[in-house]
Short mmCIF file of C-alpha atoms in Angstrom, two decimals:
data_model
loop_
_atom_site.label_atom_id
_atom_site.label_comp_id
_atom_site.label_asym_id
_atom_site.label_seq_id
_atom_site.Cartn_x
_atom_site.Cartn_y
_atom_site.Cartn_z
CA MET A 1 0.07 -0.06 -0.04
CA SER A 2 1.35 3.30 -1.06
CA GLU A 3 2.16 5.98 1.53
CA THR A 4 -0.38 8.52 2.02
CA HIS A 5 0.36 12.20 1.86
CA TYR A 6 -1.61 15.23 3.44
CA ILE A 7 -1.57 18.78 1.35
CA LYS A 8 -2.69 21.93 3.45
CA ASN A 9 -3.48 24.96 1.31
CA GLY A 10 -5.19 27.62 3.56
CA LYS A 11 -8.09 25.99 5.45
CA THR A 12 -8.43 23.13 2.79
CA THR A 13 -6.10 19.88 3.46
CA SER A 14 -6.17 16.99 0.30
CA ILE A 15 -4.97 13.46 0.62
CA LEU A 16 -2.76 11.99 -1.89
CA ASP A 17 -1.44 8.91 -2.46
CA ALA A 18 2.46 9.09 -2.91
CA GLU A 19 2.23 7.34 -6.25
CA SER A 20 0.19 10.57 -7.66
CA ILE A 21 3.00 13.11 -6.50
CA LYS A 22 5.38 13.95 -9.10
CA GLY A 23 8.97 15.43 -8.23
CA SER A 24 8.82 17.45 -11.62
CA LEU A 25 5.87 18.43 -14.02
CA GLU A 26 5.56 15.86 -16.99
CA VAL A 27 5.94 16.56 -20.49
CA GLY A 28 2.48 17.37 -21.99
CA ASN A 29 0.45 20.10 -22.67
CA TYR A 30 -1.67 21.78 -19.78
CA ALA A 31 -4.02 24.96 -19.51
CA ILE A 32 -4.10 27.04 -16.57
CA SER A 33 -7.44 27.37 -14.85
CA PHE A 34 -8.47 29.45 -11.81
CA SER A 35 -11.23 29.07 -9.09
CA GLN A 36 -11.60 30.51 -5.87
CA LEU A 37 -12.07 27.51 -3.93
CA ARG A 38 -8.77 25.65 -5.80
CA GLY A 39 -6.85 28.64 -6.75
CA PHE A 40 -4.71 28.43 -9.94
CA GLN A 41 -4.06 25.03 -11.46
CA LEU A 42 -2.71 23.26 -14.43
CA ILE A 43 -5.25 20.99 -16.61
CA GLU A 44 -4.01 18.68 -18.98
CA ARG A 45 -4.67 19.26 -22.56
CA GLU A 46 -4.38 17.25 -25.77
CA GLN A 47 -1.09 16.98 -27.76
CA MET A 48 -0.55 19.31 -30.35
CA ASP A 49 -0.76 18.53 -33.91
CA LEU A 50 1.30 19.81 -36.68
CA PRO A 51 0.44 19.68 -40.88
CA LYS A 52 2.35 16.79 -42.61
CA LYS A 53 3.78 19.59 -44.49
CA ILE A 54 5.03 22.94 -43.36
CA TYR A 55 5.48 25.59 -46.49
CA GLY A 56 7.97 28.16 -46.17
CA GLY A 57 9.43 26.29 -43.03
CA SER A 58 12.75 27.74 -41.54
CA ASN A 59 15.06 26.61 -38.99
CA PHE A 60 13.84 29.52 -36.65
CA PRO A 61 12.38 27.18 -34.09
CA ASP A 62 15.80 25.03 -33.72
CA ARG A 63 17.29 28.37 -33.11
CA VAL A 64 15.29 29.71 -30.55
CA LEU A 65 15.20 26.23 -28.51
CA ASN A 66 19.29 25.84 -29.07
CA THR A 67 19.46 30.00 -27.74
CA TYR A 68 17.24 29.04 -24.68
CA ARG A 69 19.08 26.07 -23.89
CA ASN A 70 22.94 27.79 -24.51
CA PHE A 71 21.81 30.53 -22.30
CA ASN A 72 20.39 28.17 -19.57
CA LYS A 73 17.97 30.98 -18.58
CA GLY A 74 14.34 32.11 -19.55
CA MET A 75 13.32 33.84 -22.74
CA GLY A 76 10.71 35.80 -24.68
CA VAL A 77 9.89 35.18 -28.04
CA LEU A 78 7.10 37.06 -30.23
CA LEU A 79 5.81 36.02 -33.33
CA SER A 80 3.65 38.96 -35.20
CA GLY A 81 1.63 38.72 -38.35
CA PRO A 82 -1.65 39.01 -40.59
CA LYS A 83 -3.97 36.13 -39.32
CA GLY A 84 -3.00 32.66 -41.46
CA THR A 85 0.81 33.72 -42.26
CA GLY A 86 2.19 30.29 -40.06
CA LYS A 87 2.73 32.14 -36.70
CA THR A 88 0.76 29.85 -34.96
CA VAL A 89 2.03 27.03 -36.94
CA GLU A 90 5.57 27.86 -36.34
CA ALA A 91 4.99 28.34 -32.53
CA LYS A 92 3.68 24.81 -32.04
CA SER A 93 6.67 23.64 -34.04
CA VAL A 94 8.57 25.33 -30.97
CA CYS A 95 6.42 23.69 -28.69
CA VAL A 96 6.33 19.83 -29.70
CA LYS A 97 10.15 20.35 -30.97
CA SER A 98 11.18 21.62 -27.26
CA ASN A 99 10.04 18.25 -25.28
CA MET A 100 8.94 20.26 -22.74
CA PRO A 101 5.66 20.88 -20.53
CA VAL A 102 3.65 23.31 -22.47
CA ILE A 103 1.58 25.33 -20.70
CA LEU A 104 -1.57 27.39 -22.47
CA LEU A 105 -2.30 30.60 -21.22
CA THR A 106 -5.83 31.44 -22.53
CA GLU A 107 -6.75 34.20 -20.03
CA GLY A 108 -5.46 37.67 -18.98
CA PHE A 109 -4.34 36.48 -15.34
CA SER A 110 -2.78 40.06 -13.78
CA ASP A 111 -2.39 39.71 -10.46
CA SER A 112 0.24 38.76 -7.70
CA ASN A 113 -1.42 35.40 -7.10
CA PHE A 114 -0.60 34.46 -10.78
CA SER A 115 3.13 35.71 -10.61
CA GLU A 116 3.37 33.54 -7.70
CA PHE A 117 1.89 30.21 -9.02
CA LEU A 118 4.05 30.73 -12.21
CA GLU A 119 7.36 31.07 -9.99
CA SER A 120 6.07 28.17 -8.14
CA ILE A 121 6.17 26.12 -11.45
CA LYS A 122 10.06 25.04 -10.75
CA THR A 123 10.02 22.78 -14.18
CA PRO A 124 11.62 24.53 -17.29
CA SER A 125 8.56 24.80 -19.43
CA VAL A 126 7.07 27.12 -22.64
CA ILE A 127 4.36 29.26 -21.69
CA PHE A 128 2.32 29.86 -25.01
CA ILE A 129 0.31 32.50 -25.22
CA ASP A 130 -1.75 32.70 -28.98
CA GLU A 131 -3.44 36.19 -30.23
CA PHE A 132 -1.57 38.01 -27.12
CA GLU A 133 -3.34 41.45 -28.11
CA LYS A 134 -6.79 39.42 -27.37
CA ILE A 135 -5.82 38.23 -24.35
CA TYR A 136 -3.78 41.28 -22.48
CA VAL A 137 -6.04 43.82 -24.10
CA ASP A 138 -5.54 47.06 -22.28
CA GLU A 139 -2.43 48.91 -21.26
CA GLU A 140 -2.70 47.93 -17.59
CA SER A 141 -2.68 44.28 -17.92
CA ARG A 142 -0.04 44.36 -20.73
CA ASN A 143 1.91 46.34 -18.10
CA PHE A 144 1.45 43.38 -15.52
CA PHE A 145 2.53 41.13 -18.05
CA LEU A 146 5.65 43.17 -18.58
CA SER A 147 6.73 42.98 -14.97
CA VAL A 148 6.37 39.06 -15.94
CA LEU A 149 8.93 38.91 -18.23
CA ASP A 150 10.89 40.92 -16.34
CA GLY A 151 11.41 37.84 -13.94
CA VAL A 152 11.72 36.02 -17.25
CA ALA A 153 15.66 35.14 -16.22
CA LYS A 154 14.63 33.71 -12.93
CA SER A 155 11.73 31.65 -13.79
CA ARG A 156 13.76 29.54 -16.72
CA HIS A 157 10.53 29.23 -18.77
CA LEU A 158 10.25 30.30 -22.84
CA PHE A 159 7.71 32.73 -23.12
CA LEU A 160 6.17 32.19 -26.33
CA LEU A 161 3.78 34.83 -28.00
CA THR A 162 1.98 35.28 -31.11
CA SER A 163 0.09 38.31 -32.33
CA ASN A 164 -1.57 39.76 -35.51
CA SER A 165 -0.05 42.69 -34.70
CA SER A 166 3.38 43.86 -34.23
CA ASP A 167 2.46 46.96 -32.61
CA ILE A 168 1.75 45.36 -28.94
CA GLY A 169 3.48 47.84 -26.94
CA GLU A 170 6.47 49.99 -26.99
CA PHE A 171 8.00 48.02 -23.99
CA PHE A 172 8.33 45.42 -26.19
CA ASP A 173 10.61 46.55 -28.99
CA SER A 174 14.30 46.49 -28.85
CA ARG A 175 14.17 44.94 -25.30
CA PRO A 176 15.88 41.35 -26.09
CA SER A 177 16.25 40.69 -22.31
CA ARG A 178 12.37 40.61 -22.26
CA VAL A 179 12.02 39.60 -25.68
CA ARG A 180 15.01 38.36 -27.45
CA TYR A 181 13.73 37.49 -30.60
CA HIS A 182 10.73 39.51 -32.86
CA LYS A 183 9.98 37.57 -36.09
CA HIS A 184 7.41 39.53 -38.53
CA TYR A 185 5.30 36.96 -41.02
CA ASP A 186 4.04 38.71 -44.31
CA PHE A 187 1.82 37.52 -46.64
CA LEU A 188 2.94 34.94 -49.31
CA SER A 189 5.34 35.56 -51.88
CA GLU A 190 4.96 34.48 -55.33
CA GLU A 191 7.48 31.72 -55.30
CA LEU A 192 5.92 30.28 -52.05
CA ILE A 193 2.51 30.84 -53.76
CA CYS A 194 3.89 28.41 -56.57
CA GLU A 195 5.28 26.03 -54.49
CA ILE A 196 2.23 25.63 -52.65
CA ILE A 197 -0.13 25.04 -56.14
CA ASP A 198 2.34 22.92 -57.67
CA ASP A 199 2.76 20.86 -54.66
CA ARG A 200 -1.36 20.18 -54.13
CA LEU A 201 -3.34 20.86 -57.62
CA ILE A 202 -4.28 17.70 -58.86
CA HIS A 203 -5.06 19.29 -62.39
CA LYS A 204 -1.49 20.37 -63.18
CA ASP A 205 -2.26 21.43 -66.47
CA LYS A 206 -4.37 24.39 -64.81
CA ALA A 207 -1.62 25.46 -62.75
CA GLU A 208 -1.05 28.75 -64.53
CA ILE A 209 -4.22 29.64 -65.25
CA ILE A 210 -4.88 29.21 -61.49
CA LYS A 211 -1.83 31.53 -60.31
CA ASN A 212 -3.25 34.23 -62.93
CA GLN A 213 -6.56 34.22 -61.00
CA LEU A 214 -5.06 34.50 -57.95
CA SER A 215 -2.39 37.33 -58.71
CA VAL A 216 -5.44 39.82 -57.94
CA LEU A 217 -5.03 38.75 -54.28
CA PRO A 218 -2.08 40.50 -53.02
CA GLN A 219 -2.46 39.59 -49.65
CA LEU A 220 -2.83 35.83 -49.46
CA SER A 221 -2.55 33.25 -46.61
CA VAL A 222 -1.45 29.77 -46.49
CA ASP A 223 -4.57 28.80 -44.80
CA SER A 224 -6.54 30.83 -47.87
CA LEU A 225 -4.50 29.15 -50.76
CA VAL A 226 -4.60 25.86 -49.47
CA CYS A 227 -8.31 25.87 -49.68
CA ILE A 228 -8.87 27.62 -52.59
CA ILE A 229 -6.71 24.43 -54.19
CA ASP A 230 -8.57 22.26 -52.20
CA GLU A 231 -11.95 23.47 -53.84
CA CYS A 232 -10.15 23.65 -57.10
CA ASN A 233 -9.56 19.68 -56.94
CA LEU A 234 -12.65 18.64 -55.31
CA TYR A 235 -14.96 20.25 -58.09
CA ASN A 236 -12.57 20.37 -61.06
CA GLU A 237 -13.09 24.38 -60.77
CA LEU A 238 -11.14 27.43 -61.40
CA PRO A 239 -10.96 30.10 -58.65
CA LYS A 240 -13.20 32.51 -60.72
CA ASP A 241 -15.95 29.87 -60.58
CA PHE A 242 -16.45 29.93 -57.03
CA SER A 243 -15.21 33.55 -56.13
CA GLU A 244 -18.54 35.00 -55.52
CA PHE A 245 -19.40 32.76 -52.67
CA PHE A 246 -15.82 31.57 -51.36
CA ASN A 247 -15.26 32.99 -47.88
CA VAL A 248 -11.82 34.79 -49.35
CA CYS A 249 -11.04 38.62 -49.60
CA ALA A 250 -8.96 40.65 -51.43
CA GLU A 251 -8.42 43.02 -48.52
CA ARG A 252 -5.86 45.62 -49.03
CA PRO A 253 -5.18 47.34 -45.79
CA ASP A 254 -2.37 49.23 -46.82
CA VAL A 255 -3.85 50.55 -50.21
CA TYR A 256 -5.75 53.51 -50.70
CA SER A 257 -8.34 55.47 -53.03
CA VAL A 258 -6.18 58.50 -53.46
CA GLN A 259 -7.46 62.08 -54.33
CA LEU A 260 -5.31 65.37 -54.30
CA THR A 261 -7.03 68.34 -54.48
CA THR A 262 -4.53 71.01 -55.80
CA LYS A 263 -4.52 74.77 -57.84
CA ILE A 264 -3.14 75.05 -61.08
CA ALA A 265 -2.75 78.34 -62.69
CA VAL A 266 -4.55 78.72 -66.11
CA PRO A 267 -4.45 81.42 -68.50
CA LYS A 268 -7.52 84.13 -68.25
CA LYS A 269 -9.66 83.77 -71.03
CA SER A 270 -10.18 86.96 -71.72
CA LEU A 271 -6.42 86.97 -72.91
CA LYS A 272 -6.87 88.11 -77.03
CA ASN A 273 -3.22 89.84 -77.19
CA LYS A 274 -0.75 87.17 -78.67
CA ASN A 275 1.90 88.47 -76.63
CA GLU A 276 0.01 88.58 -73.10
CA ILE A 277 -1.33 84.97 -74.12
CA GLU A 278 2.81 83.72 -74.42
CA ARG A 279 3.52 85.67 -70.82
CA ALA A 280 0.55 83.98 -69.16
CA ASP A 281 1.80 80.70 -70.49
CA ASN A 282 5.25 81.17 -69.23
CA LEU A 283 3.99 82.33 -65.86
CA CYS A 284 1.35 79.47 -65.65
CA TYR A 285 4.53 76.89 -66.25
CA SER A 286 6.68 78.75 -63.89
CA VAL A 287 3.09 78.90 -61.09
CA ASN A 288 2.77 75.20 -61.93
CA ASN A 289 5.85 74.04 -61.22
CA HIS A 290 6.86 76.18 -58.11
CA ASP A 291 5.59 76.98 -54.51
CA ASP A 292 4.06 80.01 -55.23
CA SER A 293 5.99 81.60 -52.57
CA ASP A 294 8.93 81.39 -55.06
CA PHE A 295 7.63 84.36 -56.65
CA THR A 296 8.26 88.15 -56.20
CA LEU A 297 5.20 90.63 -55.13
CA GLU A 298 5.67 92.05 -59.13
CA GLU A 299 5.08 88.35 -60.34
CA LYS A 300 2.07 87.72 -58.19
CA GLN A 301 0.66 91.17 -59.53
CA GLU A 302 1.54 90.18 -63.06
CA PHE A 303 -0.05 86.90 -62.27
CA ASP A 304 -3.17 88.22 -60.72
CA ILE A 305 -3.47 90.51 -64.26
CA LEU A 306 -2.84 87.37 -66.59
CA CYS A 307 -3.73 84.08 -65.01
CA THR A 308 -6.03 82.58 -62.74
CA PHE A 309 -6.34 79.57 -60.47
CA SER A 310 -8.27 76.44 -61.36
CA SER A 311 -8.98 73.61 -59.18
CA VAL A 312 -8.12 70.03 -60.30
CA VAL A 313 -8.82 66.80 -58.47
CA TYR A 314 -6.40 63.86 -59.10
CA GLU A 315 -7.64 60.55 -58.44
CA SER A 316 -5.92 56.98 -57.89
CA LEU A 317 -7.78 53.83 -57.04
CA TYR A 318 -5.88 50.83 -55.68
CA CYS A 319 -2.97 53.27 -55.47
CA LYS A 320 -0.37 52.19 -52.58
CA PRO A 321 1.18 55.42 -50.80
CA PHE A 322 4.65 55.17 -49.33
CA VAL A 323 4.59 57.07 -46.16
CA SER A 324 7.92 57.48 -44.24
CA TYR A 325 9.40 59.02 -41.59
CA ASP A 326 12.74 60.75 -42.05
CA GLU A 327 15.63 60.42 -39.86
CA ASP A 328 15.46 63.75 -38.37
CA ALA A 329 12.48 62.41 -36.62
CA SER A 330 10.23 65.20 -38.27
CA LEU A 331 6.67 65.51 -37.44
CA TYR A 332 5.16 64.51 -40.49
CA PRO A 333 6.08 61.82 -42.73
CA ALA A 334 7.30 62.01 -46.64
CA ILE A 335 4.58 60.42 -49.17
CA GLU A 336 4.90 59.28 -52.43
CA CYS A 337 2.26 57.84 -54.78
CA TYR A 338 0.74 57.54 -58.63
CA LEU A 339 -2.43 59.52 -59.54
CA TYR A 340 -4.11 60.34 -62.55
CA THR A 341 -6.64 62.92 -63.74
CA THR A 342 -9.24 63.14 -66.47
CA ASP A 343 -9.12 66.92 -66.17
CA LYS A 344 -7.85 68.48 -70.00
CA ASN A 345 -5.99 70.97 -68.03
CA ALA A 346 -3.98 69.04 -66.30
CA GLU A 347 -1.27 66.39 -66.53
CA LYS A 348 -3.43 62.90 -67.23
CA SER A 349 -1.17 61.14 -64.73
CA LYS A 350 1.78 61.71 -62.89
CA ARG A 351 4.12 60.43 -59.74
CA VAL A 352 4.18 62.80 -56.63
CA SER A 353 6.06 62.79 -53.95
CA TRP A 354 6.26 65.31 -50.58
CA GLY A 355 9.57 65.60 -48.02
CA SER A 356 8.57 66.05 -44.77
CA ASN A 357 9.21 69.40 -44.77
CA SER A 358 6.43 70.01 -47.49
CA ILE A 359 3.80 68.57 -45.01
CA VAL A 360 2.15 70.92 -42.53
CA PHE A 361 -0.14 68.67 -41.60
CA PHE A 362 -0.80 64.98 -41.25
CA GLU A 363 -3.52 62.72 -39.95
CA GLN A 364 -3.98 58.78 -40.19
CA ASN A 365 -6.51 56.58 -38.85
CA ARG A 366 -8.70 53.72 -39.55
CA LYS A 367 -10.75 55.85 -42.10
CA GLY A 368 -7.59 57.03 -43.95
CA PHE A 369 -5.39 59.79 -44.21
CA THR A 370 -5.45 63.88 -44.71
CA ALA A 371 -2.33 65.31 -45.78
CA LYS A 372 -2.15 69.35 -46.11
CA ILE A 373 0.77 70.30 -48.49
CA ARG A 374 2.75 73.77 -47.77
CA ASP A 375 1.34 74.59 -51.50
CA GLY A 376 -2.26 74.39 -50.27
CA SER A 377 -3.16 71.27 -51.78
CA ILE A 378 -4.86 68.61 -49.96
CA LEU A 379 -4.20 64.79 -50.14
CA THR A 380 -7.01 62.43 -48.65
CA GLY A 381 -6.67 58.78 -49.10
CA THR A 382 -9.56 56.22 -47.92
CA PRO A 383 -8.38 52.55 -47.47
CA ILE A 384 -9.56 50.21 -49.53
CA ARG A 385 -11.11 47.02 -47.52
CA GLN A 386 -12.45 43.49 -48.18
CA ASN A 387 -13.29 43.45 -51.66
CA ARG A 388 -15.04 40.09 -52.33
CA GLY A 389 -14.03 38.25 -55.42
CA PHE A 390 -10.79 37.56 -57.23
#
């Protein structure tokens, strides 16, 4: 008969036999649960499954584990990027290859009792938090988690975080003592799209047509592409045959419908004298190609006599403005985009760019952006989102 042990927790005493008491946490998957009666506990979960083939796989999981084992201390790792781009699969690969207990954190616990519970787990483990930004949603709870990461070295745990956003807090950036690695995942490259199609497509003669039809999806994930190819195989169809009802959207969160409202100088229609018209044309050319502030008072007075301003609207659909901040930490960004117009008095299309010193106001939110240019022009952009069909 095995020896009996009595474990007291507050006013509660549990009776356990010796065989059920382990000296360390066994390798397996666990979830953290909490109840007022029992406090924090680990509940055993089923093993993680990995796909038979991981597309675009890398040696990153091996690097993470090798670094963790060589330094013999706790470590944080962040995998970020859009949904379906392979973050969770690679995170699971780290978990499976680690041969360590994996503790799944699915609730945003944020008090000292939770910290003490983690510290009480002496067996080095992987603490896996999938979609971190949905679990620790506010600044206060994230600050608490940062305090947990500050104690990573003591705990000997490997904290593994995934996030659909790379911006989950400024305190995560450039702090390798907290988060040693931050790997960002993007949508599929053309080469990887071709690899997946060639590998999974049954009807190989349709491969080139399918690649062309899918080229309108600039943000294609592994999940989406695999499902599309499976649908092609099942019904011997092309993507355009089921695009109206297939649940894949051509999302373009960084592509805008752009509108530039500007003023151009044009000769006054009342001009009849040939010399006046020629002078006006030359002056208009100068004004249209320079900042109005470049001209003298006399030139401006002459302009008022010979020319006038006409408002022109340039538009561009599916335009991707390039926005970058200068190294001198300027308040406003530099902007570059392609535009076109149907106005007969203006260029039909042009590539435009403004340095940060040309921008006098810039505001960006979910609805788009607005930029005011020093010459009085206004640039607005509306994001193009979730266009169904491909």
